[in-house]
Amino acid sequence: MADGPIAQLQIASHNVQGLNSPIKRRKVLDYYKHLKLDIIMLQETHFPSRYSPKFLHPHFPQFFLASANNKTKGVAILISKNHKFVKIFEHADPEGRFLLVKGMVGDHLYSLVSYYAPNRGQATFFDSLLHSLAQKLEGMIILGGDLNAAFDQGLDKSKPPRSQLTRPTKESLRIAKAIHTHGLSDIWRELNPNKRDYTHYSSPHNTYARIDHILTPSSLLPSIHKAQIRESALSDHSIVTITLKTGALGRSRGHWRLNESLLSDPIRVTELETALQEYFTLNKTENTSPEMLWVAHKAFIRGKLIQISTQIKREQRADILRLDAEYNKLKASHKKDPSKTPSSLIDKARLDLNLALTAKAEKVIRWNKHKFYTQAHKIGPLLATRLSPPIKTHALPKIRINPPRLIRPRY
């Protein structure tokens, strides 16, 4: 059987600086969905261990948390609904500093680690973390987190004009030694050996630093297709992403459901009525049975509804894409030369993008509240959904045959 296109996983690490606000949680996770991220390692979720959420976002139904007792620290790992993840092992730090999750995606074993280092003693924390997890890590090992320290003081920190090249500190040398001892690589730096880019901006010091990283064993480097630093208006930290080439993943197919709001829009209803009249006019012939005509019209109108929904989503995203591009352009210019790009312009662009994302998130939350208020105590679709068993994935990542061996389908 001929091989199909190579599947890819979009993996990200991001310090979100708190997700307790329902509106912020919704707009942040909507943004991750927009970026088409598959696995996300979060830091500073700020969920207290006693009141951790049971649900985050419909696009990320599987998530794992490590939380402290109070609303500080906290890390998480999110899995997109597009991939079936089977958890094998989980180890959460009770202080909310790190989280290890092992599981299968398709027929690949992954060890995912999200970590958040303290502001002091980063090298001690990092070395202790790697030693404590060394015997537990296997398969494709990916660590993502906020180390609160730069690996290379010269390349990973911006410097004021006429400043001298900063010498490596004892802390950075100890971190580099720990990474080398455990055979890990800083993916972004490996793919961008001489490039300057940063993940965090300190306003009091007017300096940038690259303190957020994704690390993997050196043996995994040939499978890494791309590494990027993406600006984020939702946090002071940028999003670090890598694209991992892997085999067929058994990507789950979505289940289409009618967007009932389309039937409340007179313009869309008229458009659907016109399309149906045209369909029956063109296809009602002597050679077409009424049964066939009726069955086929269902597929036709479903396609028309999907087309309209896609058009509406594209129009809604256009404004956010424009604001996002404007913010990224200003941020990139500010990184190169802070004196040429006033901070006020960046703050305004960031505010505009945040307002657009907030309006979208508030609309979704208002609709959900209205739906539960009007339908919570009635027999209807909401109750049926709650009572029905969860839909299992239809993807078959592997098949066992005789003689005993596994066959993985190619897509």
Coordinates of C-alpha atoms in Angstrom, one line a residue:
M1 CA 0.0 0.0 0.0
A2 CA 1.4 3.4 -1.0
D3 CA 2.3 5.8 1.8
G4 CA 0.1 8.8 2.2
P5 CA 1.2 12.3 3.3
I6 CA 3.2 12.4 6.5
A7 CA 1.1 13.4 9.5
Q8 CA 2.2 16.3 11.7
L9 CA 1.6 17.3 15.3
Q10 CA 1.6 21.0 16.3
I11 CA 3.0 21.1 19.9
A12 CA 3.2 24.3 21.9
S13 CA 4.3 25.7 25.2
H14 CA 2.9 28.9 26.7
N15 CA 2.8 30.8 30.0
V16 CA -0.8 32.0 30.1
Q17 CA -0.5 34.0 33.4
G18 CA -3.8 32.7 34.8
L19 CA -6.9 31.0 33.4
N20 CA -9.4 31.4 36.3
S21 CA -11.5 34.0 34.5
P22 CA -14.0 32.1 32.3
I23 CA -13.8 34.8 29.6
K24 CA -10.0 34.7 29.4
R25 CA -10.1 30.9 29.5
R26 CA -12.5 30.9 26.5
K27 CA -10.6 33.4 24.4
V28 CA -7.2 31.9 25.1
L29 CA -8.3 28.4 24.1
D30 CA -10.2 29.8 21.1
Y31 CA -6.9 31.3 20.0
Y32 CA -5.1 28.0 20.4
K33 CA -7.8 26.4 18.3
H34 CA -7.3 29.1 15.7
L35 CA -3.6 28.2 15.6
K36 CA -4.5 24.5 15.1
L37 CA -2.4 23.3 18.0
D38 CA -2.7 19.6 18.9
I39 CA -0.8 19.4 22.2
I40 CA -0.3 22.4 24.5
M41 CA 1.9 22.6 27.6
L42 CA 0.7 25.5 29.8
Q43 CA 2.3 27.3 32.8
E44 CA 0.8 29.6 35.4
T45 CA -2.7 28.3 35.1
H46 CA -3.4 29.5 38.7
F47 CA -6.1 26.8 39.3
P48 CA -6.2 26.0 43.0
S49 CA -6.1 22.2 43.6
R50 CA -9.4 22.1 45.5
Y51 CA -11.3 24.0 42.8
S52 CA -9.8 22.7 39.5
P53 CA -12.2 22.9 36.5
K54 CA -13.8 19.8 35.2
F55 CA -14.1 21.3 31.7
L56 CA -12.0 23.8 29.7
H57 CA -13.0 23.9 26.1
P58 CA -14.9 21.7 23.6
H59 CA -11.9 21.6 21.3
F60 CA -9.6 20.3 24.1
P61 CA -11.7 17.7 25.9
Q62 CA -8.6 15.9 27.4
F63 CA -6.5 17.9 29.8
F64 CA -4.3 17.2 32.8
L65 CA -3.5 19.5 35.6
A66 CA -0.9 20.0 38.4
S67 CA -2.1 22.7 40.8
A68 CA -0.9 24.2 44.1
N69 CA -3.2 24.8 47.1
N70 CA -3.6 28.5 46.2
K71 CA -4.0 30.5 43.0
T72 CA -0.4 30.5 42.1
K73 CA 1.8 28.5 39.8
G74 CA 0.1 25.5 38.2
V75 CA 0.8 23.7 34.9
A76 CA -1.4 21.8 32.5
I77 CA -1.2 19.7 29.3
L78 CA -4.1 19.9 26.8
I79 CA -4.9 17.5 24.0
S80 CA -6.9 18.5 20.9
K81 CA -10.1 16.5 20.1
N82 CA -8.6 15.8 16.7
H83 CA -6.3 13.1 18.1
K84 CA -7.1 10.1 20.3
F85 CA -4.8 10.2 23.3
V86 CA -4.7 7.1 25.6
K87 CA -3.2 8.0 28.9
I88 CA -0.8 5.4 30.4
F89 CA 0.8 7.3 33.3
E90 CA 0.4 10.6 35.1
H91 CA 2.6 12.3 37.7
A92 CA 1.6 15.7 39.0
D93 CA 3.7 17.8 41.4
P94 CA 1.6 18.9 44.4
E95 CA 3.2 22.3 44.3
G96 CA 2.1 22.9 40.8
R97 CA 5.6 23.1 39.4
F98 CA 5.6 20.3 36.9
L99 CA 3.4 17.6 35.3
L100 CA 4.3 14.4 33.4
V101 CA 1.8 12.6 31.3
K102 CA 2.6 9.5 29.2
G103 CA 0.3 8.1 26.6
M104 CA -0.3 6.8 23.1
V105 CA -1.2 8.9 20.1
G106 CA -1.9 6.4 17.3
D107 CA 0.9 3.8 17.8
H108 CA 3.4 6.3 19.2
L109 CA 4.3 6.6 22.9
Y110 CA 4.8 10.2 24.1
S111 CA 6.2 11.5 27.4
L112 CA 4.9 15.1 27.8
V113 CA 6.3 17.4 30.5
S114 CA 5.1 20.9 31.4
Y115 CA 7.2 22.8 34.0
Y116 CA 7.3 26.2 35.6
A117 CA 10.6 27.1 37.3
P118 CA 10.8 29.5 40.3
N119 CA 12.3 33.0 40.0
R120 CA 15.4 31.9 42.0
G121 CA 17.3 28.7 42.0
Q122 CA 16.3 27.8 38.4
A123 CA 19.3 25.5 37.8
T124 CA 18.7 23.5 41.0
F125 CA 15.0 23.1 40.2
F126 CA 15.7 22.1 36.6
D127 CA 18.5 19.6 37.5
S128 CA 16.3 18.1 40.2
L129 CA 13.3 17.8 37.8
L130 CA 15.4 16.0 35.1
H131 CA 16.9 13.6 37.6
S132 CA 13.5 12.8 39.2
L133 CA 11.8 12.1 35.9
A134 CA 14.8 10.4 34.1
Q135 CA 13.5 6.8 34.8
K136 CA 9.9 7.7 33.9
L137 CA 10.6 9.2 30.5
E138 CA 10.3 7.0 27.4
G139 CA 9.1 7.1 23.8
M140 CA 9.0 10.5 22.2
I141 CA 10.0 12.9 25.0
I142 CA 8.9 16.5 24.9
L143 CA 9.4 19.0 27.7
G144 CA 7.9 22.5 27.5
G145 CA 7.9 25.3 30.0
D146 CA 9.0 28.6 31.5
L147 CA 12.4 28.3 33.0
N148 CA 12.6 31.9 34.1
A149 CA 16.2 32.0 32.9
A150 CA 17.9 32.4 29.5
F151 CA 20.2 29.6 28.3
D152 CA 22.6 32.0 26.4
Q153 CA 23.1 35.4 28.0
G154 CA 24.5 36.8 24.8
L155 CA 21.9 35.5 22.2
D156 CA 18.8 35.0 24.4
K157 CA 18.7 38.5 26.0
S158 CA 18.3 41.9 24.3
K159 CA 20.9 44.5 25.4
P160 CA 20.9 48.3 25.5
P161 CA 23.0 50.0 22.8
R162 CA 26.8 50.0 23.3
S163 CA 26.5 47.3 26.0
Q164 CA 29.1 44.6 26.3
L165 CA 28.4 40.9 25.5
T166 CA 27.1 39.4 28.8
R167 CA 29.2 36.6 30.1
P168 CA 27.5 33.3 31.0
T169 CA 26.3 33.2 34.6
K170 CA 26.9 30.3 36.9
E171 CA 23.1 29.6 36.8
S172 CA 23.1 29.4 32.9
L173 CA 26.2 27.2 32.9
R174 CA 24.6 24.7 35.4
I175 CA 21.4 24.6 33.2
A176 CA 23.4 24.0 30.1
K177 CA 25.3 21.2 31.9
A178 CA 22.0 19.6 33.0
I179 CA 20.6 19.7 29.4
H180 CA 23.7 18.2 28.0
T181 CA 23.9 15.5 30.7
H182 CA 20.4 14.3 29.9
G183 CA 20.9 14.5 26.1
L184 CA 18.3 17.2 25.5
S185 CA 18.2 19.9 22.9
D186 CA 16.7 23.4 22.8
I187 CA 14.7 22.9 19.6
W188 CA 14.2 26.6 18.7
R189 CA 17.9 27.3 19.1
E190 CA 18.9 24.2 17.2
L191 CA 16.9 25.3 14.2
N192 CA 17.8 29.0 14.6
P193 CA 21.5 28.8 15.7
N194 CA 22.3 32.5 15.3
K195 CA 18.9 34.2 15.3
R196 CA 17.7 36.6 18.0
D197 CA 14.1 36.3 19.2
Y198 CA 12.5 36.5 22.6
T199 CA 9.5 35.2 24.5
H200 CA 9.1 37.7 27.3
Y201 CA 9.4 41.4 27.7
S202 CA 10.2 43.1 31.0
S203 CA 8.8 46.6 31.1
P204 CA 10.7 47.8 34.2
H205 CA 14.0 46.8 32.6
N206 CA 13.0 47.5 29.0
T207 CA 14.6 44.2 27.9
Y208 CA 13.5 41.0 26.1
A209 CA 14.6 37.5 27.0
R210 CA 14.0 34.0 25.7
I211 CA 13.0 32.1 28.8
D212 CA 10.3 29.8 27.4
H213 CA 11.5 26.6 25.7
I214 CA 10.6 23.3 24.2
L215 CA 13.2 20.5 24.8
T216 CA 13.5 17.1 23.2
P217 CA 16.2 14.4 23.0
S218 CA 18.7 15.1 20.2
S219 CA 17.6 11.8 18.5
L220 CA 14.2 13.4 17.8
L221 CA 15.6 16.4 15.9
P222 CA 15.3 14.8 12.5
S223 CA 11.5 14.6 13.1
I224 CA 11.2 18.3 14.0
H225 CA 10.0 20.2 10.9
K226 CA 9.7 23.7 12.3
A227 CA 10.1 25.7 15.5
Q228 CA 8.5 29.1 15.9
I229 CA 8.0 31.9 18.5
R230 CA 4.5 33.3 18.1
E231 CA 3.5 36.6 19.7
S232 CA 0.5 36.5 22.0
A233 CA -1.6 39.5 23.0
L234 CA -3.2 37.3 25.8
S235 CA -0.1 37.1 28.0
D236 CA 3.3 38.7 28.5
H237 CA 4.8 35.5 27.2
S238 CA 5.0 34.4 23.6
I239 CA 3.9 31.0 22.4
V240 CA 6.7 28.5 21.5
T241 CA 5.6 25.9 18.9
I242 CA 7.2 23.0 17.1
T243 CA 5.9 20.9 14.2
L244 CA 6.7 17.2 14.7
K245 CA 6.6 14.9 11.7
T246 CA 5.2 11.5 12.6
G247 CA 3.3 8.6 11.1
A248 CA -0.4 8.3 10.6
L249 CA -2.2 9.5 13.7
G250 CA -5.8 8.4 13.1
R251 CA -7.1 11.9 13.0
S252 CA -10.7 12.0 14.3
R253 CA -13.4 13.2 12.0
G254 CA -15.8 15.8 13.4
H255 CA -19.6 15.2 13.7
W256 CA -21.6 17.8 11.8
R257 CA -24.5 19.5 13.6
L258 CA -26.9 22.1 12.3
N259 CA -26.1 25.6 13.4
E260 CA -29.6 26.5 14.4
S261 CA -28.8 30.3 14.5
L262 CA -28.8 30.2 10.7
L263 CA -32.6 29.5 10.7
S264 CA -33.1 32.7 12.7
D265 CA -31.5 34.9 10.1
P266 CA -34.1 36.0 7.4
I267 CA -31.3 36.6 4.8
R268 CA -29.9 33.0 5.3
V269 CA -33.4 31.5 5.3
T270 CA -34.2 33.2 2.0
E271 CA -30.9 32.0 0.6
L272 CA -31.7 28.4 1.6
E273 CA -35.2 28.5 0.2
T274 CA -33.8 29.8 -3.2
A275 CA -31.2 27.0 -3.3
L276 CA -33.9 24.4 -2.5
Q277 CA -36.2 25.7 -5.2
E278 CA -33.4 25.6 -7.7
Y279 CA -32.4 22.1 -6.7
F280 CA -35.9 20.6 -7.2
T281 CA -36.3 22.5 -10.5
L282 CA -33.1 21.1 -12.0
N283 CA -33.4 17.6 -10.6
K284 CA -37.1 16.8 -10.8
T285 CA -37.1 14.7 -14.0
E286 CA -38.9 11.7 -15.3
N287 CA -35.9 9.4 -14.7
T288 CA -35.5 10.5 -11.1
S289 CA -37.6 8.7 -8.5
P290 CA -39.2 10.9 -5.7
E291 CA -37.4 8.8 -3.1
M292 CA -34.0 9.4 -4.7
L293 CA -34.8 13.1 -5.1
W294 CA -35.7 13.4 -1.5
V295 CA -32.7 11.5 -0.1
A296 CA -30.3 13.5 -2.3
H297 CA -31.7 16.8 -1.3
K298 CA -30.6 16.2 2.3
A299 CA -27.0 15.9 1.2
F300 CA -27.4 19.0 -1.0
I301 CA -28.9 21.2 1.8
R302 CA -26.3 20.0 4.3
G303 CA -23.6 21.1 1.9
K304 CA -25.2 24.4 1.5
L305 CA -25.5 24.9 5.3
I306 CA -21.8 24.0 5.7
Q307 CA -20.9 26.5 2.9
I308 CA -22.8 29.3 4.6
S309 CA -21.4 28.5 8.1
T310 CA -17.8 28.4 6.7
Q311 CA -18.4 31.8 5.0
I312 CA -19.7 33.3 8.3
K313 CA -16.7 32.0 10.2
R314 CA -14.3 33.3 7.6
E315 CA -15.8 36.8 7.9
Q316 CA -15.7 36.7 11.7
R317 CA -12.1 35.6 11.7
A318 CA -11.0 38.3 9.2
D319 CA -11.0 41.1 11.7
I320 CA -9.1 39.1 14.4
L321 CA -6.5 38.0 11.8
R322 CA -6.0 41.6 10.8
L323 CA -5.5 42.8 14.4
D324 CA -3.3 39.8 15.1
A325 CA -1.0 40.6 12.1
E326 CA -0.8 44.3 13.1
Y327 CA 0.2 43.3 16.7
N328 CA 2.8 40.8 15.5
K329 CA 4.3 43.4 13.1
L330 CA 4.6 46.0 15.9
K331 CA 6.0 43.5 18.4
A332 CA 8.7 42.3 15.9
S333 CA 9.7 45.9 15.2
H334 CA 9.9 46.6 18.9
K335 CA 12.2 43.6 19.5
K336 CA 14.7 44.8 16.9
D337 CA 14.8 48.4 18.1
P338 CA 12.5 49.5 21.0
S339 CA 13.3 53.2 20.4
K340 CA 11.6 53.1 16.9
T341 CA 8.3 51.6 18.0
P342 CA 6.6 53.4 20.9
S343 CA 5.2 51.1 23.6
S344 CA 1.9 53.0 23.3
L345 CA 1.3 51.6 19.8
I346 CA 1.9 48.0 21.0
D347 CA -0.4 48.5 24.0
K348 CA -3.2 49.9 21.7
A349 CA -2.8 47.0 19.2
R350 CA -2.8 44.5 22.0
L351 CA -5.9 46.1 23.6
D352 CA -7.8 46.1 20.2
L353 CA -7.0 42.4 19.7
N354 CA -8.0 41.5 23.3
L355 CA -11.3 43.4 22.9
A356 CA -12.1 41.5 19.7
L357 CA -11.3 38.1 21.3
T358 CA -13.2 39.1 24.5
A359 CA -16.3 40.0 22.6
K360 CA -16.3 36.6 20.8
A361 CA -15.8 34.7 24.1
E362 CA -18.5 36.7 25.9
K363 CA -21.0 35.9 23.1
V364 CA -20.3 32.2 23.5
I365 CA -20.6 32.3 27.3
R366 CA -23.9 34.3 27.1
W367 CA -25.3 31.8 24.7
N368 CA -24.4 28.8 26.9
K369 CA -25.9 30.5 30.0
H370 CA -29.1 31.2 28.0
K371 CA -29.2 27.6 26.8
F372 CA -28.8 26.1 30.2
Y373 CA -31.3 28.6 31.8
T374 CA -34.0 27.8 29.2
Q375 CA -33.4 24.1 28.8
A376 CA -31.9 22.8 32.0
H377 CA -35.2 21.5 33.4
K378 CA -36.8 20.4 30.2
I379 CA -36.8 17.2 28.2
G380 CA -35.0 18.1 25.0
P381 CA -31.7 18.0 23.1
L382 CA -29.7 19.3 26.1
L383 CA -30.9 16.4 28.3
A384 CA -30.4 13.9 25.5
T385 CA -26.8 15.0 25.1
R386 CA -26.1 14.7 28.8
L387 CA -27.6 11.2 29.0
S388 CA -26.1 9.8 25.8
P389 CA -22.7 8.0 26.1
P390 CA -19.7 9.9 24.9
I391 CA -19.0 9.4 21.2
K392 CA -16.0 7.2 20.6
T393 CA -13.5 7.8 17.9
H394 CA -14.0 5.9 14.7
A395 CA -10.3 6.1 13.8
L396 CA -8.4 2.8 13.8
P397 CA -4.7 3.6 14.5
K398 CA -3.7 -0.1 14.2
I399 CA -5.0 -3.5 13.4
R400 CA -3.9 -6.8 14.9
I401 CA -3.8 -9.8 12.5
N402 CA -2.4 -13.4 12.5
P403 CA 0.4 -14.1 12.5
P404 CA 0.7 -11.6 15.4
R405 CA 1.8 -8.3 14.0
L406 CA 0.4 -4.8 13.8
I407 CA -0.6 -3.0 10.6
R408 CA -0.9 0.8 10.7
P409 CA -3.1 2.3 8.0
R410 CA -1.7 5.1 5.8
Y411 CA -3.8 8.2 5.2

